[in-house]
XYZ file of C-alpha atoms in Angstrom:
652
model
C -13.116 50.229 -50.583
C -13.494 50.596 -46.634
C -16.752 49.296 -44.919
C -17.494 52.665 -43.991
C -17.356 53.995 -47.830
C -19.569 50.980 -48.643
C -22.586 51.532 -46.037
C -22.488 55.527 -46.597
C -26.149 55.774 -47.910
C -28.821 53.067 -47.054
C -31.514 52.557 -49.655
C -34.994 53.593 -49.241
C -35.867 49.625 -49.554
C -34.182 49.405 -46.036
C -37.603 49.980 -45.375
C -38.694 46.500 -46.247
C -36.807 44.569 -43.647
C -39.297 45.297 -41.400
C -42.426 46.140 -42.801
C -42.728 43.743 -45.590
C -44.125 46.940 -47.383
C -42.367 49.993 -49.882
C -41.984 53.090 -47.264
C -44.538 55.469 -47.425
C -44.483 58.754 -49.978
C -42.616 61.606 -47.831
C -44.542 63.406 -45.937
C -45.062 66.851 -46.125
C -43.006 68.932 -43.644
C -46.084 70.600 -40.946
C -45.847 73.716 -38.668
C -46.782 71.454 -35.985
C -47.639 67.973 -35.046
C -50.286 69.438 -32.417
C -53.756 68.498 -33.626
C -56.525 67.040 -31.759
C -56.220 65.564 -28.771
C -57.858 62.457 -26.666
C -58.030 63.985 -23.557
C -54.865 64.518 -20.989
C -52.894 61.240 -23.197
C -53.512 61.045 -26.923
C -52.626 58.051 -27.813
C -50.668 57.129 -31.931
C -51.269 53.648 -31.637
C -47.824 50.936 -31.724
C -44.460 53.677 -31.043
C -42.132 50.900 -32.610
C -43.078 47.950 -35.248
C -40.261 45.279 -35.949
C -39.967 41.275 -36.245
C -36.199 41.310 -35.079
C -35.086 38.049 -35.260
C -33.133 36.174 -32.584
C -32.056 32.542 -33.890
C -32.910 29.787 -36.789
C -33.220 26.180 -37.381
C -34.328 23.910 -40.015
C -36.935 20.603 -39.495
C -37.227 19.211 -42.993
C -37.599 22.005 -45.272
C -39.011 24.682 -43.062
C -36.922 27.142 -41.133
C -38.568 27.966 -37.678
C -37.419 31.185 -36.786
C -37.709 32.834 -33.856
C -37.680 36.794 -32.797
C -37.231 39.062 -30.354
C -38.535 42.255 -28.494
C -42.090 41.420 -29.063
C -44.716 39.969 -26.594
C -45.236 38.225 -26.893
C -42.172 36.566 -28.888
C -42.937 34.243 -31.667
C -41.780 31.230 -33.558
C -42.600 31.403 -37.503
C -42.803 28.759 -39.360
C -41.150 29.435 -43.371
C -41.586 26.736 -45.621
C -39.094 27.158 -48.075
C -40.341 25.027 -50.394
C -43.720 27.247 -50.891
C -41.567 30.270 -49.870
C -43.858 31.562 -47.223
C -43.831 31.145 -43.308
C -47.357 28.912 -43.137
C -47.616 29.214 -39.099
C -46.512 31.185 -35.685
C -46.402 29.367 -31.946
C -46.142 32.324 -29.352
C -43.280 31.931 -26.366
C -45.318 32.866 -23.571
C -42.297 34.542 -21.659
C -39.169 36.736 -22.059
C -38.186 39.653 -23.789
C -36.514 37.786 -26.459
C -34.835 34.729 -27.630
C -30.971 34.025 -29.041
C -30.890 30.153 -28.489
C -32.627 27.846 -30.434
C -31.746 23.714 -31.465
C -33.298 20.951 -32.353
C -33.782 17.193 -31.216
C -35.882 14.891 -33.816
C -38.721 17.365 -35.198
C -38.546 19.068 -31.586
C -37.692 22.634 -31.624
C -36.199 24.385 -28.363
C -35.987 27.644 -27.864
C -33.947 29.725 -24.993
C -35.105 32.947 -23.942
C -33.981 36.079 -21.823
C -35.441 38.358 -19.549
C -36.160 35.614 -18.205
C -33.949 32.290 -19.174
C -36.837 29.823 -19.664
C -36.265 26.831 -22.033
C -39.404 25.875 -24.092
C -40.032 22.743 -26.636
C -41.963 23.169 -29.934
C -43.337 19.901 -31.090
C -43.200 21.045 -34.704
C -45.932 18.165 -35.462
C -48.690 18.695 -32.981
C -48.104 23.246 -32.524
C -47.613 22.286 -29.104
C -45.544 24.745 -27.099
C -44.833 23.774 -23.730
C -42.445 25.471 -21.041
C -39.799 22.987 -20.145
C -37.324 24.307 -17.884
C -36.399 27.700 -16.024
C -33.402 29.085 -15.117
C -32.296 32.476 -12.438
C -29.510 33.267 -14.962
C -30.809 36.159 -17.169
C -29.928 34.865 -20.762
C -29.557 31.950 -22.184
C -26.895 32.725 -24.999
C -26.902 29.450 -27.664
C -27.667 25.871 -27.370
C -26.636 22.685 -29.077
C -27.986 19.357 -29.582
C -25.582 16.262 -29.016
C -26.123 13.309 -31.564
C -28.097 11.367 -28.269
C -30.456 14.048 -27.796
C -28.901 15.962 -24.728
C -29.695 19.776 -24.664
C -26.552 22.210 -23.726
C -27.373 25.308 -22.569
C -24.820 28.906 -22.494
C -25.740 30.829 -19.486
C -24.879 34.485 -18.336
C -24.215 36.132 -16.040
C -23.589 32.772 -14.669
C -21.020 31.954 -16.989
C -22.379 27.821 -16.689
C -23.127 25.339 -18.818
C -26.414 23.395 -18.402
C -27.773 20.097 -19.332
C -31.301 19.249 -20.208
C -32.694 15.899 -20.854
C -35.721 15.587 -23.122
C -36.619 11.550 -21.939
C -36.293 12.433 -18.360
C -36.845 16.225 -18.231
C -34.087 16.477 -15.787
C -31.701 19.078 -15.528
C -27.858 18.733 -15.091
C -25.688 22.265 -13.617
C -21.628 21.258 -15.662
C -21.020 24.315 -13.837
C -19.118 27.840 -14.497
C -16.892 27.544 -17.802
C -14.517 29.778 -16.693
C -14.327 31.207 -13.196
C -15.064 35.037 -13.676
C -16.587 35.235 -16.980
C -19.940 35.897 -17.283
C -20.735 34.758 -20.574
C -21.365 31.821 -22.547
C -21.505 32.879 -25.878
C -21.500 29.953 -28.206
C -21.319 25.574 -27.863
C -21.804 22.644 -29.626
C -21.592 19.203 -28.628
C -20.525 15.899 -29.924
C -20.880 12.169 -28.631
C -18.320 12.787 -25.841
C -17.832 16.503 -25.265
C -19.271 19.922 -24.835
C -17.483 22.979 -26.106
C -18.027 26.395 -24.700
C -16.812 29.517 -26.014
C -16.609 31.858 -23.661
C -16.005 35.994 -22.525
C -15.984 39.295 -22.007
C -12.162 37.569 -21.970
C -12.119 34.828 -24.884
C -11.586 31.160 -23.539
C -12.508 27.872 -25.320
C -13.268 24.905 -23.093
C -13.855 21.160 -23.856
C -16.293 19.647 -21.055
C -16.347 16.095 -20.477
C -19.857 15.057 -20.687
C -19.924 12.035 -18.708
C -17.812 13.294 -15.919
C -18.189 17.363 -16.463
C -14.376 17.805 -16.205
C -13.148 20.679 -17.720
C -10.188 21.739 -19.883
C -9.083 24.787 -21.510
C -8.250 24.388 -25.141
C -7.523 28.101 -26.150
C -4.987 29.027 -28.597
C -2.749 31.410 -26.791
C -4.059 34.319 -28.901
C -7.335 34.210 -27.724
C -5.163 35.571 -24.674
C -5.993 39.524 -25.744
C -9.374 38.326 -27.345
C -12.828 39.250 -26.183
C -14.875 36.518 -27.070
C -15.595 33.174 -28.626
C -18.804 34.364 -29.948
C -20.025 31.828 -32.727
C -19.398 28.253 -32.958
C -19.749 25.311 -35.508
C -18.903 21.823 -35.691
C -18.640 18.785 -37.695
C -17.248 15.532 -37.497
C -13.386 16.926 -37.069
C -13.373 20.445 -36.566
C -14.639 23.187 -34.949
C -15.117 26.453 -36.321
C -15.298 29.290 -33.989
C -15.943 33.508 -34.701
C -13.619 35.480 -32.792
C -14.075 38.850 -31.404
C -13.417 41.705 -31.873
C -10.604 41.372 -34.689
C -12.694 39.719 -37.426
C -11.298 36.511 -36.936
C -12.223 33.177 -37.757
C -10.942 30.392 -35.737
C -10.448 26.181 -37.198
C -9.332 23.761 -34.911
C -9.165 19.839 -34.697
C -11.017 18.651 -32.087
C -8.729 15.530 -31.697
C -5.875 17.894 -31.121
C -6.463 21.187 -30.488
C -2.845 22.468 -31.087
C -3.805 21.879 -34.300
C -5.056 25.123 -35.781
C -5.475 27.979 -37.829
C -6.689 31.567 -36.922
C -7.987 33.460 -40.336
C -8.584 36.740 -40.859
C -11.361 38.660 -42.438
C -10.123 42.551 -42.866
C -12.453 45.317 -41.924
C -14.377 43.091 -39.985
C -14.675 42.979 -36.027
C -16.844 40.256 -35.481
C -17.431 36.936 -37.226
C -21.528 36.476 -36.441
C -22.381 32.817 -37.303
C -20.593 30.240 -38.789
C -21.348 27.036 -41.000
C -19.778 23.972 -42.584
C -20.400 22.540 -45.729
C -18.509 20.076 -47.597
C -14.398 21.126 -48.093
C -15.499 25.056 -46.850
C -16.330 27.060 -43.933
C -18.761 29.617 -44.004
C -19.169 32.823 -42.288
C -20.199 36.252 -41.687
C -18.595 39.470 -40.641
C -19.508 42.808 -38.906
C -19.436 45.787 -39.886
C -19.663 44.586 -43.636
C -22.106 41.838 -42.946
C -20.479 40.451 -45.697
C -20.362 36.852 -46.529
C -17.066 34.667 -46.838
C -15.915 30.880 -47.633
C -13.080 29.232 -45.662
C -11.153 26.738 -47.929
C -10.086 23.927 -45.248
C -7.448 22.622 -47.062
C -5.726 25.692 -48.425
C -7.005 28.783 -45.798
C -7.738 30.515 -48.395
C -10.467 33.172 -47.503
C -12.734 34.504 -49.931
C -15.672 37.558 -49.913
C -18.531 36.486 -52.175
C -21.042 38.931 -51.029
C -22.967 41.316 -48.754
C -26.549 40.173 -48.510
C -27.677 43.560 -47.000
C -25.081 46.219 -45.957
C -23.616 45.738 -41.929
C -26.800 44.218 -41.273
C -25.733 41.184 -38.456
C -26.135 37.339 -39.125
C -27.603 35.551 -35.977
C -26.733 32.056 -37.478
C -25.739 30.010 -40.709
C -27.121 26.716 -41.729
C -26.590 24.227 -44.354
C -29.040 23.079 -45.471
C -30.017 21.046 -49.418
C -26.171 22.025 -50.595
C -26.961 26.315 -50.215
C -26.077 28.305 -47.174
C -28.667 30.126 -45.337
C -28.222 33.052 -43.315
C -31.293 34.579 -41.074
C -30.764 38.109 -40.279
C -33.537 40.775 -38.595
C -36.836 40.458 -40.621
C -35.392 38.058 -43.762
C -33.259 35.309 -44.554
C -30.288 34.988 -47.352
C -29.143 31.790 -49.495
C -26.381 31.711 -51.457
C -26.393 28.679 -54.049
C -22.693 27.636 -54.251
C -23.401 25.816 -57.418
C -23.720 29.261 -59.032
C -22.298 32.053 -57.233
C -25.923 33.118 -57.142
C -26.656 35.434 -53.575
C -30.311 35.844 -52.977
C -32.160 37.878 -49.668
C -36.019 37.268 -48.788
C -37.914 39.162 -46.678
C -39.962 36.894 -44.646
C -42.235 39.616 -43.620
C -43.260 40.305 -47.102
C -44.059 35.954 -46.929
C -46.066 36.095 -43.820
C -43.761 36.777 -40.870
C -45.637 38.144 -37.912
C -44.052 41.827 -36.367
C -45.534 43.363 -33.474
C -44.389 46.367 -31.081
C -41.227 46.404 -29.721
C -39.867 47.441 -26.474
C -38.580 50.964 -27.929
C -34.932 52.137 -27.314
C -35.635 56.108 -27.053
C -38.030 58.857 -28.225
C -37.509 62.050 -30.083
C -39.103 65.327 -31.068
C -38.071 67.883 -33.512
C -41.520 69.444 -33.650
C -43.049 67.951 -36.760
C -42.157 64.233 -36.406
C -41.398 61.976 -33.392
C -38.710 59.018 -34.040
C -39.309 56.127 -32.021
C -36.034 53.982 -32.269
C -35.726 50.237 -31.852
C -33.942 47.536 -33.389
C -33.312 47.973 -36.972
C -34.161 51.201 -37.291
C -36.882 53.948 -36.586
C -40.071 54.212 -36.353
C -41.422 57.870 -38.107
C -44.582 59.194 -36.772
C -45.638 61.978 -38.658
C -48.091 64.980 -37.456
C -51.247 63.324 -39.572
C -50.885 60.395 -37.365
C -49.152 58.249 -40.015
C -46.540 56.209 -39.284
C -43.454 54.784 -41.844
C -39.996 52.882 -40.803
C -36.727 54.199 -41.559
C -34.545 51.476 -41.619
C -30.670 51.218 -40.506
C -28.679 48.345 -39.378
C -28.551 48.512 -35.847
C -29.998 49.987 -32.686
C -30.466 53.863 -32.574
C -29.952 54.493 -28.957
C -29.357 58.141 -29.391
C -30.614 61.453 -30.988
C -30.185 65.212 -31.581
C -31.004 67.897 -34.322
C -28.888 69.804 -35.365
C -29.813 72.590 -37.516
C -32.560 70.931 -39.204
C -31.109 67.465 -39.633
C -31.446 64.697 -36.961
C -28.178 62.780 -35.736
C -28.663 59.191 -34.157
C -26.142 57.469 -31.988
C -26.355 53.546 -33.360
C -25.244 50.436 -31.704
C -23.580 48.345 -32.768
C -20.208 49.842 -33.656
C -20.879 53.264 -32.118
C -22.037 54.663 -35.477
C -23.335 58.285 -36.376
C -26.094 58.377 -38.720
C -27.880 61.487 -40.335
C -31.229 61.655 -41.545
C -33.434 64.155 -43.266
C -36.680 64.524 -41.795
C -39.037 63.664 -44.216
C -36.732 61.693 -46.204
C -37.212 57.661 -46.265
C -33.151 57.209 -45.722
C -30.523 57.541 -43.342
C -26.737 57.773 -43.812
C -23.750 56.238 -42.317
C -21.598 59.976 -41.216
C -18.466 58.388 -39.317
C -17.937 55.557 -37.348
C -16.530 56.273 -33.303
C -14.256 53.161 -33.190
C -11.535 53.362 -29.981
C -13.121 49.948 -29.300
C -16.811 51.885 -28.345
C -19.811 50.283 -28.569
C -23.144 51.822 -27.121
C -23.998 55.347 -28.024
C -25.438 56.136 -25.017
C -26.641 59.673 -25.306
C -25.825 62.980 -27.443
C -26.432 66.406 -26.675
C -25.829 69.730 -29.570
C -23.920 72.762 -27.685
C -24.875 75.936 -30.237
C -21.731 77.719 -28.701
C -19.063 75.737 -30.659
C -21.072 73.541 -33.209
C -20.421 70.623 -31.744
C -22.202 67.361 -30.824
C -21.148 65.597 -27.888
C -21.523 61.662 -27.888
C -21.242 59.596 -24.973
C -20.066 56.371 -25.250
C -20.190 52.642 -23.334
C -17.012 50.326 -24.325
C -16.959 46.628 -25.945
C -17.588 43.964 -23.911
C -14.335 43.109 -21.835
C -13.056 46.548 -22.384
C -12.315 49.525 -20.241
C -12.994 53.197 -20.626
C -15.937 55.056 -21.992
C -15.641 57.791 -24.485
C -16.569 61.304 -25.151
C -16.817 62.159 -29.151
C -17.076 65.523 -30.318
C -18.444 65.511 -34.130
C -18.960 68.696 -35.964
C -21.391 68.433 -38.526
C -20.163 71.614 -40.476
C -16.494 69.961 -41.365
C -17.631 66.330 -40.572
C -14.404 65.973 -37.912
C -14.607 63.889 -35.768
C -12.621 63.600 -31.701
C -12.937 60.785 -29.758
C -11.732 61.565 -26.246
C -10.844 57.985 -24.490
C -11.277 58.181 -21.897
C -12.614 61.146 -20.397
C -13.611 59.852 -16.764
C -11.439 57.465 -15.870
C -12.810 53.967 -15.419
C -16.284 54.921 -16.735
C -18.697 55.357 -18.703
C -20.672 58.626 -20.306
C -24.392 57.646 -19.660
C -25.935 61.174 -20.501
C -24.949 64.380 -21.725
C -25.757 68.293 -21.783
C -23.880 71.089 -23.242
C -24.387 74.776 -23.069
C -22.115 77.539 -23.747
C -18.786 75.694 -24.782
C -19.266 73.188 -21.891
C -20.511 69.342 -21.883
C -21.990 67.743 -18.675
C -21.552 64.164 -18.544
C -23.428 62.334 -16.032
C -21.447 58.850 -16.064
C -21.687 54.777 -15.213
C -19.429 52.833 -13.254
C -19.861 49.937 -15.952
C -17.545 49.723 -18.502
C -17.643 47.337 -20.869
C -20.373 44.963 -19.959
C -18.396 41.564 -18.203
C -16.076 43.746 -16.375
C -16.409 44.138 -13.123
C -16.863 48.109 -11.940
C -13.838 49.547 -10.850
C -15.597 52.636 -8.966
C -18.706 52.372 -6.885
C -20.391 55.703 -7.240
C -21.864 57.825 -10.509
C -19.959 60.761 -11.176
C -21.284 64.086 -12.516
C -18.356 66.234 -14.596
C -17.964 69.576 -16.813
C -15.748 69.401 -19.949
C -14.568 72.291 -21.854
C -15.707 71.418 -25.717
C -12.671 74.566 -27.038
C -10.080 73.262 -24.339
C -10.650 70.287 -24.660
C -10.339 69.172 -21.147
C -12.280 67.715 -18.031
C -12.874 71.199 -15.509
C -14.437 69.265 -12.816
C -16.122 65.863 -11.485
C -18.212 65.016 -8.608
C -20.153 62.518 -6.878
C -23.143 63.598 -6.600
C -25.620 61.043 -5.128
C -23.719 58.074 -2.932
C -24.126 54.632 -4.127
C -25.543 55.416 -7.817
C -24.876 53.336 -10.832
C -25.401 55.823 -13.237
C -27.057 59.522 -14.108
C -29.787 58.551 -15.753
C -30.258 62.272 -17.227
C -28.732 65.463 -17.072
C -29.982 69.404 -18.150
C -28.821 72.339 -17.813
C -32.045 74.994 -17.010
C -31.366 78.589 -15.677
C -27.622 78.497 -14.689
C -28.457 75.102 -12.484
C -27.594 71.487 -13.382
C -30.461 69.052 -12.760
C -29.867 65.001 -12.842
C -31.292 62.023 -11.700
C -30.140 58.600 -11.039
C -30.748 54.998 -11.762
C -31.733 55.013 -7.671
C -34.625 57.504 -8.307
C -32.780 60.647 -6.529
C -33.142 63.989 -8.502
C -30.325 66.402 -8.073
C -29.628 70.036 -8.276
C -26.327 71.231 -8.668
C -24.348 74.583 -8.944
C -21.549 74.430 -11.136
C -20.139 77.418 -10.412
C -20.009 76.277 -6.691
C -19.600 73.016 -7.847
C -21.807 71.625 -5.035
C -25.044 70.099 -5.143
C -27.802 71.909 -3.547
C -30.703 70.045 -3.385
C -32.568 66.515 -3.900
C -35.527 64.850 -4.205
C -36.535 61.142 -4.561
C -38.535 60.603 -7.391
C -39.331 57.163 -7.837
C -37.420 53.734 -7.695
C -35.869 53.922 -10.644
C -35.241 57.913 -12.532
C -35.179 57.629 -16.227
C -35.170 61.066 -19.092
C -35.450 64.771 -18.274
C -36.541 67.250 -20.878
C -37.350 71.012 -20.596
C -40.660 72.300 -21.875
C -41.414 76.310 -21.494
C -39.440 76.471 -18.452
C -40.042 73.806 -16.913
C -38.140 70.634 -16.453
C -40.273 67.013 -16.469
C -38.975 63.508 -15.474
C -40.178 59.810 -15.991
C -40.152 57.071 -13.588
C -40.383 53.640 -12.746
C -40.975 51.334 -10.013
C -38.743 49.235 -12.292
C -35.711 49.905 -14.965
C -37.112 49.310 -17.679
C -40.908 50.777 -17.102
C -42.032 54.545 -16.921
C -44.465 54.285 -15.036
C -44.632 58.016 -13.979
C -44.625 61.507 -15.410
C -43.699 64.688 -13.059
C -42.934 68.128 -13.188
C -40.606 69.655 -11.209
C -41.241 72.671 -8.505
C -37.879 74.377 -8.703
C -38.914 76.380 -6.089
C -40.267 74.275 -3.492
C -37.746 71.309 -5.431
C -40.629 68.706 -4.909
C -42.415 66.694 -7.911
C -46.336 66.397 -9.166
C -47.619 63.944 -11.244
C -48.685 64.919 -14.328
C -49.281 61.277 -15.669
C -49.190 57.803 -13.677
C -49.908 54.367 -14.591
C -48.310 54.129 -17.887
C -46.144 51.091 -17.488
C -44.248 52.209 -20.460
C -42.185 49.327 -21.781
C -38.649 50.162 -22.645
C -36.079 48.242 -23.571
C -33.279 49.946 -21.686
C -34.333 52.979 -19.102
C -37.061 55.218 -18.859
C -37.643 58.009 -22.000
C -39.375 60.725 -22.367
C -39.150 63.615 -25.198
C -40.950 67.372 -25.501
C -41.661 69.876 -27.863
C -44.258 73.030 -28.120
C -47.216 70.216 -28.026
C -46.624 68.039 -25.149
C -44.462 65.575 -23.892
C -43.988 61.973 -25.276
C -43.419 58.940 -23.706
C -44.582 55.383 -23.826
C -48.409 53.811 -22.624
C -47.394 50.107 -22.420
C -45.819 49.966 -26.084
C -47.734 52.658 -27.618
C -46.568 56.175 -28.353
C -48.683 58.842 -26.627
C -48.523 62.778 -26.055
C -49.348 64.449 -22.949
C -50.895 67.617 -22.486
C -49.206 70.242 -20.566
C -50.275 73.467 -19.228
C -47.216 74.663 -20.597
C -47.832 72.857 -24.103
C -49.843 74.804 -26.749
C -52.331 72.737 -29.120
């Protein structure tokens, strides 16, 4: 049975990996969500509720676990032997945290957004910044038998020393010239191993003297990354991406090696040794598997929740334990015996989340984030609908709403009302990101934008039709980019595009193109450039005959596409996030940075200047700007909270 058979309908209990709690009875469909209101802003409290979990590690017999997208970020504290987490220590900075090790009954923790390196003195509670970085992320980090800390960097691509005793810091310096990502290490008496991408590359880095030396196989040639790593006292153990291969090679002679793989998988997600096996996880499946060192035999023995992604494996009292978002697995290999606990449901703090976009389809607004959706319905109430992954996109269609999820570049459908959501098709031609999605009522179709893997070129445009359930992936459909954001009207897509491909490629183009595609041709009519020096459109609409977009740089264009020529602009802001059309009129958010909307405007299409109909938000999203409208108001972020704002145009 194929992975995408297997994951076609989540359970309502999806649900419980984030909220600890059964989902809420459905609720009743309304006329209308408009209801009172609290002035210009009515506010619905949290938009997005999660405990998304980043990285693991044992001390004794607790696992300190550590998540991300809150604030602030937390470290809990599950005792397995009284099977509940007994304690959280808050990490002051960063937007979340991938890289956590130990040293003695110290816990460090890495973060991102920004790379700071903190130290949990699991006896004392104490949590106390210990280093800082200017990279962005730190990626993993592993413990040498002496105590040294070994950091993964991006975009730097380094590797970093920290000493605990002396609280110095040692640079070992870029991994491989022209990657920008350290993805996994580990580290032994004499050596530090680095696996590396968006191209994969494993290197062995002398600790004393920080000489380098590649150690590759020669198929990790037309690999992306070495993107898990594990160690004992002969091999390492290494997942491979993105063929769903695991990697076993003898540190004491790398030639000597085996490459294993895992079919229907594209990622290997953590790996772990214990006794004569190997342990590890895949993606899509998230299914779990056993490595038999001596014979390479490779063996499934279960899927602890359907695709859902493994950030790390640990031995630990003869059972493997596998922390995923919200909950932790252990399978017993005594017995055969697979068990999942939710940790929320045993004490595990969630908070808001830094939301990923915002929808309306009149009665309900979906607030996505990682590991599903946050429902809020038009009482006030609010209920998760979970799926494994990151909704980044949405769009009804005829009653039912469509989300774009990453990973994978999935298409899920959902029922509003209904507690579920379903696995429709999966985009595959090596896309990742769903970036946005627009309906065209002309043909039926829905066009999908898509961002590529890591380390690979070429966006995609997908046209799904929900009547047959076909799917056409167009790859690509600009040339060297991206599709950012899309509109469609009348048989035609608009695809405002990004010069970044897959992320770790460098951009091939220097300007953000705008282009019209023919959805019954099936062909590209026309591209342009329409703002010099742009990264990406950050939105596009189509309103009265004119295109209107607006850039990562904060310039709002107007465009006529029969002339093909853009007519006017308009700065907005530093940084121009979503555009939505409410009774006529079009509305913007902006931000003085990427991530914040800050500022609500409307648009005079006559006099093509802006006015404020809401400032000071700080909105805090996790990746641009959103905003969202219906016949109430428009919706958008206050900090993390959902709020609607009244419009002249809006009727409560």
């Amino acid at each position: 049975m194929s992975w995408l058979r297997r994951l076609l309908v989540l359970p309502a209990a999806a649900a419980l990996l984030l909220t600890g709690s059964p989902p809420a009875a459905h609720a009743q469909t309304a006329p209308s969500r408009c209801g009172p209101t609290g002035g210009p802003i009515t506010s619905y409290g949290p938009a997005s509720v999660t405990n998304a979990l980043g990285n693991a590690v044992f001390v004794g017999d607790t696992l300190y676990a550590v998540t991300r997208g809150l604030s602030p970020n937390v470290v809990g504290a599950y005792d397995t032997a009284a099977d509940a987490v007994t304690a959280h220590h808050d990490i002051p900075t960063g937007i979340g945290a991938w890289a956590m090790t130990k040293v003695g009954t110290d816990v460090y923790v890495g973060t991102h957004g920004p790379a700071d390196l903190y130290k949990l003195d699991t006896l004392t509670g104490q949590v106390s910044e210990v280093a800082s970085f200017e990279d962005t992320y730190v990626w993993n980090m592993a413990a040498s038998p002496d105590g040294k800390v070994y950091l993964g960097m991006s975009p730097t691509g380094r590797v970093v020393e920290y000493d605990p005793a002396s609280g110095a810091t040692r640079d070992l310096g870029v991994a491989v010239q022209g990657e920008e990502y350290v993805r996994s290490i580990a580290a032994d008496d004499t050596t530090v191993y680095a696996g590396v991408g968006s191209h994969a590359h494993l290197v062995a880095i002398d600790r004393a003297t920080g000489v380098k030396r590649e150690i590759s196989p020669p198929e990790l040639a037309s690999r992306d990354f070495v993107a898990s790593m594990a160690m004992n006292d002969t091999h390492l153990a290494m997942g491979i991406s993105s063929q769903g291969e695991l990697l076993v090679l003898d540190k004491d002679d790398p030639g000597d090696y085996r490459i294993a793989a895992a079919p229907g998988e594209k990622y290997v997600t953590s790996v772990a040794f214990l006794g004569e096996h190997v342990y590890f996880t895949g993606r899509p499946t998230g299914t779990l598997y056993r490595y038999h060192l001596e014979t390479g035999e490779v063996e499934a023995l279960g899927v602890p929740y359907p695709e859902a992604g493994t950030q790390v494996l640990h031995a630990h009292d003869g059972k493997i334990w596998g922390t995923q978002d919200g909950a932790v697995f252990v399978y017993d290999p005594a017995t055969g015996e697979l068990e999942y606990r939710n940790l929320v449901a045993r004490g595990m703090r969630a908070g808001p989340e830094q939301p990923m976009t915002v929808f309306s389809d009149g009665t309900y607004v979906y607030v996505s984030g990682k590991g599903g959706m946050q429902v809020h319905g038009p009482d006030g109430e609010s209920r998760r609908v979970g799926m494994p992954g990151e909704p980044k996109s949405m769009a009804l269609v005829d009653g039912r709403l469509y989300l774009g999820v990453y990973t994978q570049a999935l298409l899920y459908g959902h029922d509003p009302g209904s507690d579920e959501a379903s696995l429709l098709t999966g985009i595959g031609n090596r896309q990742d990101r769903p970036r946005d999605m627009a309906h065209d009522a002309d043909t039926g179709l829905i066009a999908i934008g898509t961002q590529p893997e890591p380390g690979q070129e070429n966006g995609a445009l997908s046209l799904y039709d929900p009547r047959t359930g076909e799917l056409d992936v167009r790859r690509p459909v600009v040339p060297d980019q991206s599709v950012y954001s899309v509109a469609a009207a009348e048989g035609v897509a608009y695809l405002g595009t990004y010069i970044q491909e897959g992320f770790g490629l460098p951009p091939k183009t220097s300007t953000a193109r705008l282009a019209a595609y023919d959805l019954r041709e099936r062909k590209l009519l026309w591209q342009m450039e329409p703002v010099p020096g742009a990264a990406f459109v950050a939105d596009v609409v189509r309103h009265r005959g004119r295109l209107y977009g607006v850039t990562d740089t904060g310039v709002l264009f107007e465009v006529d596409p029969a002339r093909r020529q853009v007519t006017r602009t308009t700065k907005v802001g530093a940084f121009g996030g979503d555009l939505v059309i409410q009774a006529g009129q079009v509305y913007g958010v902006s931000g003085e940075t990427v991530n914040k909307g800050d500022r609500v405007y409307r648009v005079d299409l006559r006099a093509f200047t802006t006015h404020t109909v809401a400032d000071g938000l700080a909105g805090d999203w996790f990746d641009g700007a959103k905003l969202a409208a219906d016949h109430c108001g428009l919706y958008t972020l206050r900090g993390r909270d959902l709020v609607r704002i009244d419009t002249p145009h809006g009727r409560n």
